[in-house]
CSV table of N, CA and C in Angstrom, one decimal:
chain,number,residue,atom,x,y,z
A,1,UNK,N,0.8,-1.2,0.0
A,1,UNK,CA,0.0,0.0,0.0
A,1,UNK,C,0.9,1.2,0.0
A,2,UNK,N,0.5,2.2,-0.8
A,2,UNK,CA,1.2,3.5,-0.9
A,2,UNK,C,0.5,4.6,-0.2
A,3,UNK,N,1.2,5.4,0.6
A,3,UNK,CA,0.6,6.5,1.2
A,3,UNK,C,1.3,7.8,0.7
A,4,UNK,N,0.5,8.8,0.4
A,4,UNK,CA,1.0,10.1,-0.1
A,4,UNK,C,0.9,11.1,1.1
A,5,UNK,N,1.9,11.8,1.3
A,5,UNK,CA,1.9,12.9,2.3
A,5,UNK,C,3.0,13.9,2.0
A,6,UNK,N,3.1,14.9,2.8
A,6,UNK,CA,4.1,15.9,2.7
A,6,UNK,C,5.3,15.5,3.6
A,7,UNK,N,6.5,15.7,3.1
A,7,UNK,CA,7.7,15.4,3.9
A,7,UNK,C,7.8,16.3,5.2
A,8,UNK,N,8.1,15.7,6.3
A,8,UNK,CA,8.2,16.4,7.6
A,8,UNK,C,9.5,16.1,8.3
A,9,UNK,N,10.2,15.1,7.9
A,9,UNK,CA,11.4,14.7,8.7
A,9,UNK,C,12.7,14.7,7.9
A,10,UNK,N,13.8,14.8,8.6
A,10,UNK,CA,15.1,14.7,8.0
A,10,UNK,C,15.3,13.3,7.3
A,11,UNK,N,14.8,12.3,8.0
A,11,UNK,CA,14.9,10.9,7.5
A,11,UNK,C,14.2,10.9,6.1
A,12,UNK,N,13.1,11.5,5.9
A,12,UNK,CA,12.4,11.4,4.6
A,12,UNK,C,13.2,12.2,3.6
A,13,UNK,N,13.8,13.4,4.0
A,13,UNK,CA,14.6,14.1,3.1
A,13,UNK,C,15.9,13.4,2.7
A,14,UNK,N,16.4,12.7,3.6
A,14,UNK,CA,17.6,11.9,3.3
A,14,UNK,C,17.3,10.7,2.3
A,15,UNK,N,16.1,10.1,2.5
A,15,UNK,CA,15.6,9.1,1.6
A,15,UNK,C,15.4,9.7,0.2
A,16,UNK,N,14.9,10.9,0.1
A,16,UNK,CA,14.7,11.6,-1.2
A,16,UNK,C,16.1,11.7,-1.9
A,17,UNK,N,17.1,12.1,-1.1
A,17,UNK,CA,18.5,12.3,-1.7
A,17,UNK,C,19.0,10.9,-2.2
A,18,UNK,N,18.8,9.9,-1.4
A,18,UNK,CA,19.3,8.5,-1.8
A,18,UNK,C,18.6,8.1,-3.1
A,19,UNK,N,17.3,8.3,-3.2
A,19,UNK,CA,16.5,7.9,-4.4
A,19,UNK,C,17.0,8.8,-5.6
A,20,UNK,N,17.2,10.1,-5.4
A,20,UNK,CA,17.7,11.0,-6.4
A,20,UNK,C,19.0,10.5,-6.9
A,21,UNK,N,19.9,10.2,-6.0
A,21,UNK,CA,21.3,9.8,-6.4
A,21,UNK,C,21.2,8.6,-7.4
A,22,UNK,N,20.4,7.6,-7.1
A,22,UNK,CA,20.2,6.4,-7.9
A,22,UNK,C,19.7,6.7,-9.3
A,23,UNK,N,19.2,7.9,-9.5
A,23,UNK,CA,18.5,8.2,-10.8
A,23,UNK,C,19.1,9.4,-11.5
A,24,UNK,N,20.3,9.8,-11.1
A,24,UNK,CA,21.1,10.8,-11.8
A,24,UNK,C,21.7,10.2,-13.1
A,25,UNK,N,21.9,10.9,-14.2
A,25,UNK,CA,22.4,10.3,-15.4
A,25,UNK,C,23.7,9.6,-15.3
A,26,UNK,N,24.6,10.1,-14.4
A,26,UNK,CA,25.9,9.5,-14.3
A,26,UNK,C,25.8,8.1,-13.6
A,27,UNK,N,24.7,7.8,-13.0
A,27,UNK,CA,24.5,6.5,-12.3
A,27,UNK,C,23.6,5.6,-13.1
A,28,UNK,N,23.3,5.9,-14.3
A,28,UNK,CA,22.5,5.1,-15.2
A,28,UNK,C,23.1,4.8,-16.5
A,29,UNK,N,22.8,3.6,-17.0
A,29,UNK,CA,23.3,3.3,-18.4
A,29,UNK,C,22.5,4.1,-19.4
A,30,UNK,N,23.0,4.2,-20.6
A,30,UNK,CA,22.2,4.9,-21.7
A,30,UNK,C,20.8,4.2,-21.9
A,31,UNK,N,20.8,2.9,-21.8
A,31,UNK,CA,19.5,2.2,-22.0
A,31,UNK,C,18.5,2.6,-20.8
A,32,UNK,N,19.0,2.6,-19.6
A,32,UNK,CA,18.2,3.0,-18.5
A,32,UNK,C,17.6,4.4,-18.6
A,33,UNK,N,18.5,5.3,-19.1
A,33,UNK,CA,18.1,6.7,-19.2
A,33,UNK,C,17.0,6.8,-20.3
A,34,UNK,N,17.1,6.1,-21.4
A,34,UNK,CA,16.1,6.1,-22.4
A,34,UNK,C,14.8,5.4,-22.0
A,35,UNK,N,14.9,4.3,-21.4
A,35,UNK,CA,13.7,3.5,-21.0
A,35,UNK,C,13.1,3.9,-19.7
A,36,UNK,N,13.9,4.4,-18.8
A,36,UNK,CA,13.3,4.7,-17.5
A,36,UNK,C,13.3,6.2,-17.1
A,37,UNK,N,14.0,7.0,-17.9
A,37,UNK,CA,14.1,8.4,-17.5
A,37,UNK,C,15.2,8.6,-16.5
A,38,UNK,N,15.4,9.9,-16.1
A,38,UNK,CA,16.4,10.3,-15.2
A,38,UNK,C,16.1,11.6,-14.6
A,39,UNK,N,16.8,12.0,-13.5
A,39,UNK,CA,16.7,13.3,-12.9
A,39,UNK,C,17.9,14.1,-13.2
A,40,UNK,N,17.8,15.4,-13.2
A,40,UNK,CA,18.9,16.2,-13.7
A,40,UNK,C,19.6,16.9,-12.5
A,41,UNK,N,18.9,17.4,-11.5
A,41,UNK,CA,19.5,18.2,-10.5
A,41,UNK,C,19.8,17.4,-9.3
A,42,UNK,N,21.0,17.6,-8.7
A,42,UNK,CA,21.4,17.0,-7.4
A,42,UNK,C,21.3,18.0,-6.3
A,43,UNK,N,20.4,17.8,-5.4
A,43,UNK,CA,20.1,18.7,-4.3
A,43,UNK,C,20.9,18.3,-3.1
A,44,UNK,N,21.3,19.3,-2.3
A,44,UNK,CA,21.9,19.1,-1.0
A,44,UNK,C,20.8,18.9,0.0
A,45,UNK,N,21.1,18.4,1.2
A,45,UNK,CA,20.1,18.2,2.2
A,45,UNK,C,19.7,19.6,2.7
A,46,UNK,N,20.6,20.5,2.8
A,46,UNK,CA,20.3,21.9,3.2
A,46,UNK,C,19.3,22.5,2.3
A,47,UNK,N,19.5,22.4,0.9
A,47,UNK,CA,18.6,23.0,0.0
A,47,UNK,C,17.2,22.3,0.1
A,48,UNK,N,17.2,21.0,0.2
A,48,UNK,CA,15.9,20.3,0.3
A,48,UNK,C,15.1,20.7,1.5
A,49,UNK,N,15.9,20.9,2.6
A,49,UNK,CA,15.2,21.4,3.9
A,49,UNK,C,14.6,22.8,3.7
A,50,UNK,N,15.4,23.7,3.1
A,50,UNK,CA,15.0,25.1,2.8
A,50,UNK,C,13.7,25.1,2.0
A,51,UNK,N,13.7,24.3,0.9
A,51,UNK,CA,12.6,24.2,0.0
A,51,UNK,C,11.4,23.6,0.8
A,52,UNK,N,11.6,22.6,1.5
A,52,UNK,CA,10.6,21.9,2.3
A,52,UNK,C,9.9,22.8,3.3
A,53,UNK,N,10.8,23.7,4.0
A,53,UNK,CA,10.3,24.6,5.0
A,53,UNK,C,9.3,25.6,4.4
A,54,UNK,N,9.5,25.9,3.1
A,54,UNK,CA,8.6,26.9,2.5
A,54,UNK,C,7.3,26.3,1.9
A,55,UNK,N,7.5,25.1,1.3
A,55,UNK,CA,6.4,24.3,0.8
A,55,UNK,C,6.8,22.9,0.8
A,56,UNK,N,6.2,22.1,1.7
A,56,UNK,CA,6.7,20.7,1.9
A,56,UNK,C,6.6,19.8,0.6
A,57,UNK,N,7.6,19.0,0.4
A,57,UNK,CA,7.6,18.1,-0.8
A,57,UNK,C,6.6,17.0,-0.6
A,58,UNK,N,6.1,16.5,-1.7
A,58,UNK,CA,5.1,15.4,-1.8
A,58,UNK,C,5.9,14.1,-1.9
A,59,UNK,N,5.6,13.2,-1.0
A,59,UNK,CA,6.3,11.9,-1.1
A,59,UNK,C,5.3,10.7,-1.1
A,60,UNK,N,5.7,9.6,-1.7
A,60,UNK,CA,5.0,8.4,-1.7
A,60,UNK,C,5.8,7.4,-0.7
A,61,UNK,N,5.0,6.9,0.2
A,61,UNK,CA,5.6,6.0,1.3
A,61,UNK,C,5.1,4.6,1.1
A,62,UNK,N,6.0,3.6,1.2
A,62,UNK,CA,5.6,2.2,1.3
A,62,UNK,C,6.5,1.6,2.4
A,63,UNK,N,5.8,1.0,3.4
A,63,UNK,CA,6.6,0.4,4.5
A,63,UNK,C,7.6,1.3,5.1
A,64,UNK,N,7.1,2.6,5.4
A,64,UNK,CA,8.0,3.6,6.0
A,64,UNK,C,9.2,4.0,5.2
A,65,UNK,N,9.2,3.8,3.9
A,65,UNK,CA,10.3,4.2,3.1
A,65,UNK,C,9.7,5.0,1.9
A,66,UNK,N,10.5,6.1,1.6
A,66,UNK,CA,10.1,7.0,0.5
A,66,UNK,C,10.4,6.2,-0.8
A,67,UNK,N,9.4,6.0,-1.6
A,67,UNK,CA,9.5,5.2,-2.9
A,67,UNK,C,9.2,6.2,-4.1
A,68,UNK,N,8.9,7.4,-3.8
A,68,UNK,CA,8.6,8.4,-4.8
A,68,UNK,C,8.5,9.8,-4.2
A,69,UNK,N,8.9,10.8,-5.0
A,69,UNK,CA,8.8,12.1,-4.5
A,69,UNK,C,8.5,13.1,-5.7
A,70,UNK,N,7.9,14.2,-5.3
A,70,UNK,CA,7.8,15.4,-6.2
A,70,UNK,C,8.2,16.6,-5.3
A,71,UNK,N,9.3,17.2,-5.7
A,71,UNK,CA,9.8,18.4,-5.0
A,71,UNK,C,9.0,19.7,-5.3
A,72,UNK,N,8.7,20.4,-4.3
A,72,UNK,CA,8.0,21.7,-4.4
A,72,UNK,C,9.1,22.8,-4.3
A,73,UNK,N,8.9,23.8,-5.2
A,73,UNK,CA,9.8,24.9,-5.3
A,73,UNK,C,9.1,26.2,-5.6
A,74,UNK,N,9.1,27.2,-4.8
A,74,UNK,CA,8.5,28.4,-5.0
A,74,UNK,C,9.4,29.4,-5.8
A,75,UNK,N,8.9,30.5,-6.3
A,75,UNK,CA,9.7,31.5,-7.0
A,75,UNK,C,10.9,32.0,-6.1
A,76,UNK,N,10.8,31.9,-4.8
A,76,UNK,CA,11.8,32.4,-4.0
A,76,UNK,C,13.2,31.6,-4.2
A,77,UNK,N,13.1,30.5,-4.9
A,77,UNK,CA,14.3,29.7,-5.1
A,77,UNK,C,14.9,29.9,-6.5
A,78,UNK,N,14.3,30.9,-7.2
A,78,UNK,CA,14.7,31.1,-8.6
A,78,UNK,C,16.2,31.3,-8.9
A,79,UNK,N,16.9,31.8,-7.9
A,79,UNK,CA,18.3,32.0,-8.1
A,79,UNK,C,19.2,31.1,-7.3
A,80,UNK,N,18.6,30.0,-6.7
A,80,UNK,CA,19.4,29.1,-5.8
A,80,UNK,C,20.0,27.9,-6.5
A,81,UNK,N,19.5,27.4,-7.6
A,81,UNK,CA,20.0,26.3,-8.3
A,81,UNK,C,20.4,26.7,-9.7
A,82,UNK,N,21.6,26.7,-10.0
A,82,UNK,CA,22.2,27.2,-11.3
A,82,UNK,C,21.4,26.7,-12.5
A,83,UNK,N,21.2,25.4,-12.6
A,83,UNK,CA,20.6,24.8,-13.8
A,83,UNK,C,19.2,25.3,-14.0
A,84,UNK,N,18.5,25.7,-12.9
A,84,UNK,CA,17.1,26.1,-13.0
A,84,UNK,C,16.9,27.6,-13.2
A,85,UNK,N,17.9,28.4,-13.1
A,85,UNK,CA,17.8,29.8,-13.3
A,85,UNK,C,17.2,30.2,-14.6
A,86,UNK,N,17.6,29.6,-15.7
A,86,UNK,CA,17.0,29.9,-17.0
A,86,UNK,C,15.5,29.6,-17.1
A,87,UNK,N,15.1,28.5,-16.4
A,87,UNK,CA,13.7,28.1,-16.4
A,87,UNK,C,12.9,29.2,-15.8
A,88,UNK,N,13.3,29.7,-14.7
A,88,UNK,CA,12.6,30.8,-14.0
A,88,UNK,C,12.5,32.0,-14.8
A,89,UNK,N,13.6,32.3,-15.6
A,89,UNK,CA,13.5,33.5,-16.5
A,89,UNK,C,12.5,33.3,-17.5
A,90,UNK,N,12.5,32.1,-18.2
A,90,UNK,CA,11.5,31.8,-19.2
A,90,UNK,C,10.1,31.8,-18.7
A,91,UNK,N,9.9,31.3,-17.5
A,91,UNK,CA,8.5,31.3,-16.9
A,91,UNK,C,8.1,32.7,-16.7
A,92,UNK,N,9.0,33.6,-16.2
A,92,UNK,CA,8.6,35.0,-15.9
A,92,UNK,C,8.2,35.7,-17.2
A,93,UNK,N,8.7,35.3,-18.4
A,93,UNK,CA,8.4,35.9,-19.7
A,93,UNK,C,7.1,35.4,-20.2
A,94,UNK,N,6.7,34.1,-19.8
A,94,UNK,CA,5.6,33.4,-20.5
A,94,UNK,C,4.4,33.3,-19.6
A,95,UNK,N,4.5,33.3,-18.3
A,95,UNK,CA,3.4,33.0,-17.5
A,95,UNK,C,2.9,34.2,-16.7
A,96,UNK,N,1.6,34.6,-17.0
A,96,UNK,CA,1.1,35.8,-16.3
A,96,UNK,C,0.5,35.3,-14.9
A,97,UNK,N,0.2,34.1,-14.8
A,97,UNK,CA,-0.3,33.5,-13.5
A,97,UNK,C,0.7,33.7,-12.4
A,98,UNK,N,0.3,34.4,-11.4
A,98,UNK,CA,1.3,34.6,-10.3
A,98,UNK,C,1.3,33.5,-9.2
A,99,UNK,N,0.2,32.8,-9.1
A,99,UNK,CA,0.1,31.8,-8.1
A,99,UNK,C,0.5,30.4,-8.6
A,100,UNK,N,1.7,30.2,-8.9
A,100,UNK,CA,2.2,28.9,-9.4
A,100,UNK,C,3.2,28.3,-8.4
A,101,UNK,N,3.3,27.0,-8.5
A,101,UNK,CA,4.4,26.2,-7.8
A,101,UNK,C,5.2,25.5,-8.9
A,102,UNK,N,6.5,25.5,-8.7
A,102,UNK,CA,7.4,24.7,-9.6
A,102,UNK,C,7.6,23.3,-9.0
A,103,UNK,N,7.3,22.3,-9.7
A,103,UNK,CA,7.6,20.9,-9.3
A,103,UNK,C,9.1,20.8,-9.7
A,104,UNK,N,10.0,20.8,-8.7
A,104,UNK,CA,11.4,20.8,-9.0
A,104,UNK,C,12.0,19.5,-9.5
A,105,UNK,N,11.3,18.4,-9.2
A,105,UNK,CA,11.8,17.1,-9.7
A,105,UNK,C,10.9,16.0,-9.2
A,106,UNK,N,10.7,15.0,-10.0
A,106,UNK,CA,9.8,13.9,-9.6
A,106,UNK,C,10.6,12.6,-9.9
A,107,UNK,N,10.5,11.7,-9.0
A,107,UNK,CA,11.2,10.4,-9.2
A,107,UNK,C,10.5,9.3,-8.5
A,108,UNK,N,10.5,8.1,-9.1
A,108,UNK,CA,9.9,6.9,-8.5
A,108,UNK,C,10.9,5.9,-8.4
A,109,UNK,N,11.0,5.2,-7.3
A,109,UNK,CA,11.9,4.0,-7.2
A,109,UNK,C,11.7,3.0,-8.3
A,110,UNK,N,12.7,2.5,-8.9
A,110,UNK,CA,12.5,1.5,-10.0
A,110,UNK,C,11.6,0.4,-9.7
A,111,UNK,N,11.6,-0.1,-8.5
A,111,UNK,CA,10.7,-1.3,-8.2
A,111,UNK,C,9.3,-0.9,-8.1
A,112,UNK,N,9.0,0.4,-8.0
A,112,UNK,CA,7.6,0.9,-7.8
A,112,UNK,C,7.0,1.6,-9.1
A,113,UNK,N,7.7,1.5,-10.2
A,113,UNK,CA,7.2,2.2,-11.4
A,113,UNK,C,6.1,1.4,-12.0
A,114,UNK,N,5.3,2.1,-12.8
A,114,UNK,CA,4.1,1.6,-13.5
A,114,UNK,C,3.1,1.1,-12.5
A,115,UNK,N,3.0,1.7,-11.3
A,115,UNK,CA,2.0,1.3,-10.3
A,115,UNK,C,1.1,2.5,-10.0
A,116,UNK,N,1.2,3.6,-10.8
A,116,UNK,CA,0.3,4.8,-10.6
A,116,UNK,C,0.9,5.8,-9.6
A,117,UNK,N,2.1,5.6,-9.2
A,117,UNK,CA,2.6,6.5,-8.2
A,117,UNK,C,2.9,7.9,-8.8
A,118,UNK,N,3.4,8.0,-10.0
A,118,UNK,CA,3.6,9.3,-10.7
A,118,UNK,C,2.3,10.1,-10.6
A,119,UNK,N,1.2,9.5,-11.1
A,119,UNK,CA,-0.1,10.1,-11.1
A,119,UNK,C,-0.5,10.5,-9.7
A,120,UNK,N,-0.3,9.6,-8.8
A,120,UNK,CA,-0.7,9.8,-7.4
A,120,UNK,C,0.0,11.0,-6.7
A,121,UNK,N,1.3,11.1,-7.0
A,121,UNK,CA,2.1,12.3,-6.5
A,121,UNK,C,1.5,13.6,-7.0
A,122,UNK,N,1.2,13.6,-8.3
A,122,UNK,CA,0.6,14.9,-8.8
A,122,UNK,C,-0.8,15.1,-8.3
A,123,UNK,N,-1.6,14.0,-8.2
A,123,UNK,CA,-2.9,14.2,-7.7
A,123,UNK,C,-2.9,14.7,-6.2
A,124,UNK,N,-2.0,14.2,-5.4
A,124,UNK,CA,-1.8,14.7,-4.1
A,124,UNK,C,-1.4,16.2,-4.1
A,125,UNK,N,-0.4,16.5,-5.0
A,125,UNK,CA,0.0,17.9,-5.1
A,125,UNK,C,-1.2,18.8,-5.4
A,126,UNK,N,-2.0,18.4,-6.4
A,126,UNK,CA,-3.1,19.2,-6.8
A,126,UNK,C,-4.1,19.4,-5.7
A,127,UNK,N,-4.5,18.4,-5.0
A,127,UNK,CA,-5.6,18.5,-4.0
A,127,UNK,C,-5.1,18.9,-2.6
A,128,UNK,N,-3.8,18.8,-2.3
A,128,UNK,CA,-3.4,19.1,-1.0
A,128,UNK,C,-2.4,20.3,-0.9
A,129,UNK,N,-1.4,20.2,-1.8
A,129,UNK,CA,-0.4,21.3,-1.8
A,129,UNK,C,-0.9,22.5,-2.5
A,130,UNK,N,-1.5,22.4,-3.6
A,130,UNK,CA,-1.9,23.6,-4.4
A,130,UNK,C,-3.2,24.2,-3.9
A,131,UNK,N,-4.1,23.3,-3.4
A,131,UNK,CA,-5.4,23.8,-2.9
A,131,UNK,C,-5.3,25.1,-2.1
A,132,UNK,N,-6.0,26.1,-2.5
A,132,UNK,CA,-6.0,27.4,-1.8
A,132,UNK,C,-4.7,28.2,-1.9
A,133,UNK,N,-3.6,27.7,-2.5
A,133,UNK,CA,-2.4,28.4,-2.6
A,133,UNK,C,-1.9,28.6,-4.0
A,134,UNK,N,-2.0,27.7,-4.9
A,134,UNK,CA,-1.5,27.7,-6.3
A,134,UNK,C,-2.5,27.3,-7.3
A,135,UNK,N,-2.5,28.0,-8.4
A,135,UNK,CA,-3.4,27.6,-9.5
A,135,UNK,C,-2.8,26.8,-10.6
A,136,UNK,N,-1.5,26.6,-10.5
A,136,UNK,CA,-0.8,25.9,-11.6
A,136,UNK,C,0.5,25.3,-11.1
A,137,UNK,N,0.8,24.1,-11.6
A,137,UNK,CA,2.1,23.5,-11.4
A,137,UNK,C,2.9,23.6,-12.7
A,138,UNK,N,4.2,24.0,-12.5
A,138,UNK,CA,5.0,24.2,-13.7
A,138,UNK,C,6.3,23.4,-13.5
A,139,UNK,N,6.8,22.7,-14.5
A,139,UNK,CA,8.0,22.0,-14.4
A,139,UNK,C,8.7,22.1,-15.8
A,140,UNK,N,10.0,21.7,-15.8
A,140,UNK,CA,10.7,21.6,-17.1
A,140,UNK,C,11.3,20.2,-17.2
A,141,UNK,N,11.4,19.8,-18.4
A,141,UNK,CA,11.9,18.5,-18.7
A,141,UNK,C,13.0,18.5,-19.8
A,142,UNK,N,14.1,17.8,-19.6
A,142,UNK,CA,15.1,17.7,-20.6
A,142,UNK,C,14.4,17.0,-21.8
A,143,UNK,N,14.4,17.6,-23.0
A,143,UNK,CA,13.7,17.0,-24.2
A,143,UNK,C,14.2,15.6,-24.6
A,144,UNK,N,15.4,15.3,-24.1
A,144,UNK,CA,15.9,13.9,-24.3
A,144,UNK,C,15.3,12.9,-23.4
A,145,UNK,N,14.5,13.3,-22.4
A,145,UNK,CA,13.9,12.5,-21.4
A,145,UNK,C,12.5,12.1,-21.8
A,146,UNK,N,12.5,11.3,-22.8
A,146,UNK,CA,11.2,10.9,-23.5
A,146,UNK,C,10.2,10.3,-22.5
A,147,UNK,N,10.7,9.5,-21.6
A,147,UNK,CA,9.8,8.8,-20.6
A,147,UNK,C,9.1,9.9,-19.8
A,148,UNK,N,9.8,10.9,-19.3
A,148,UNK,CA,9.3,11.9,-18.5
A,148,UNK,C,8.3,12.8,-19.3
A,149,UNK,N,8.7,13.1,-20.5
A,149,UNK,CA,7.8,13.9,-21.4
A,149,UNK,C,6.4,13.2,-21.6
A,150,UNK,N,6.5,11.9,-21.8
A,150,UNK,CA,5.2,11.2,-22.1
A,150,UNK,C,4.4,11.0,-20.8
A,151,UNK,N,5.1,10.8,-19.7
A,151,UNK,CA,4.4,10.6,-18.4
A,151,UNK,C,3.7,11.9,-18.0
A,152,UNK,N,4.4,13.1,-18.2
A,152,UNK,CA,3.7,14.4,-17.8
A,152,UNK,C,2.5,14.6,-18.7
A,153,UNK,N,2.7,14.3,-20.0
A,153,UNK,CA,1.6,14.5,-20.9
A,153,UNK,C,0.4,13.6,-20.5
A,154,UNK,N,0.6,12.4,-20.1
A,154,UNK,CA,-0.4,11.5,-19.7
A,154,UNK,C,-1.2,12.0,-18.5
A,155,UNK,N,-0.6,12.8,-17.6
A,155,UNK,CA,-1.3,13.3,-16.4
A,155,UNK,C,-1.9,14.6,-16.7
A,156,UNK,N,-1.8,15.2,-17.9
A,156,UNK,CA,-2.5,16.4,-18.2
A,156,UNK,C,-1.6,17.7,-18.4
A,157,UNK,N,-0.3,17.5,-18.3
A,157,UNK,CA,0.6,18.7,-18.5
A,157,UNK,C,0.5,19.1,-20.0
A,158,UNK,N,0.6,20.4,-20.2
A,158,UNK,CA,0.6,21.0,-21.5
A,158,UNK,C,1.9,21.7,-21.8
A,159,UNK,N,2.4,21.6,-23.0
A,159,UNK,CA,3.6,22.3,-23.4
A,159,UNK,C,3.4,23.8,-23.3
A,160,UNK,N,4.3,24.5,-22.6
A,160,UNK,CA,4.3,26.0,-22.6
A,160,UNK,C,5.2,26.4,-23.7
A,161,UNK,N,6.5,25.9,-23.6
A,161,UNK,CA,7.5,26.3,-24.6
A,161,UNK,C,8.7,25.5,-24.4
A,162,UNK,N,9.5,25.5,-25.5
A,162,UNK,CA,10.8,24.8,-25.5
A,162,UNK,C,11.9,26.0,-25.5
A,163,UNK,N,13.0,25.7,-25.0
A,163,UNK,CA,14.1,26.7,-25.0
A,163,UNK,C,15.4,25.9,-24.9
A,164,UNK,N,16.5,26.6,-25.2
A,164,UNK,CA,17.8,26.0,-25.2
A,164,UNK,C,18.8,26.8,-24.4
A,165,UNK,N,19.6,26.1,-23.6
A,165,UNK,CA,20.6,26.7,-22.8
A,165,UNK,C,21.9,25.9,-22.9
A,166,UNK,N,23.0,26.5,-23.3
A,166,UNK,CA,24.2,25.8,-23.4
A,166,UNK,C,24.1,24.5,-24.2
A,167,UNK,N,23.4,24.5,-25.3
A,167,UNK,CA,23.2,23.4,-26.2
A,167,UNK,C,22.4,22.3,-25.6
A,168,UNK,N,21.6,22.6,-24.5
A,168,UNK,CA,20.7,21.6,-23.9
A,168,UNK,C,19.3,22.1,-24.1
A,169,UNK,N,18.5,21.2,-24.6
A,169,UNK,CA,17.1,21.6,-24.9
A,169,UNK,C,16.1,21.2,-23.8
A,170,UNK,N,15.3,22.2,-23.4
A,170,UNK,CA,14.3,22.0,-22.3
A,170,UNK,C,12.9,22.3,-22.8
A,171,UNK,N,11.9,21.6,-22.1
A,171,UNK,CA,10.5,21.9,-22.4
A,171,UNK,C,9.9,22.3,-21.1
A,172,UNK,N,9.2,23.4,-21.0
A,172,UNK,CA,8.5,23.9,-19.9
A,172,UNK,C,7.0,23.4,-20.1
A,173,UNK,N,6.5,22.7,-19.1
A,173,UNK,CA,5.1,22.2,-19.2
A,173,UNK,C,4.3,22.7,-17.9
A,174,UNK,N,3.0,22.8,-18.1
A,174,UNK,CA,2.1,23.4,-17.1
A,174,UNK,C,0.9,22.4,-16.8
A,175,UNK,N,0.4,22.5,-15.6
A,175,UNK,CA,-0.8,21.7,-15.2
A,175,UNK,C,-1.6,22.6,-14.4
A,176,UNK,N,-2.8,22.9,-14.9
A,176,UNK,CA,-3.8,23.7,-14.1
A,176,UNK,C,-4.3,22.9,-12.9
A,177,UNK,N,-4.5,23.6,-11.8
A,177,UNK,CA,-4.9,22.8,-10.6
A,177,UNK,C,-6.3,23.1,-10.1
C-alpha cells in the first residue's frame, strides 16, 4: 500500500536524496536513461530542507520508506539552483499567472514504477499542496527524457514552450490545478 503525504522529517529528506542519487544520469546506463528516464538536479540536504520549509515536498511512502517524490519549489528559489535559473527567467516571460508552484523534480523508485505513483504524487499535489495556494504546477523536462515527457503529458501537462541553454534543450510544461 502506498501513502501520499508531505515530507516532515530529515529521514524522509535523506531518503529523497538517496533515491535521487540512484537516478542521476551518471549513475544510469544509456539504456536505463532512455527506457526509465532520469533526474537532472542533485540537491543538497540543506537545499531540500529550505525548500521543504517553504512548501513541503510530496512523497509516496511504502513500509515507512520513500519510494517516490515530487519536490516543491516556489519562486523564492529562482536564483538558488544554477541549472534552474534559465527556467525561472522563461517562466517569468511566459506565465502571467502569479500563483504557481514549480515541481522541481519527480522520481519513482525503479521497483515501484508503473503502479500509478507518478499520477498519485501529482494528484496529491493538486488536491493538498496547491489547494488554496497555487493555480498551476510548472516544471521543465530535458527534451531527451522521453519517458518523463510522455508521463507528464499523460497526467495532463501541456507544453508551454521549448528553449535551449548551453546546447541543452528543455521543455516547460504546465498543469492547471
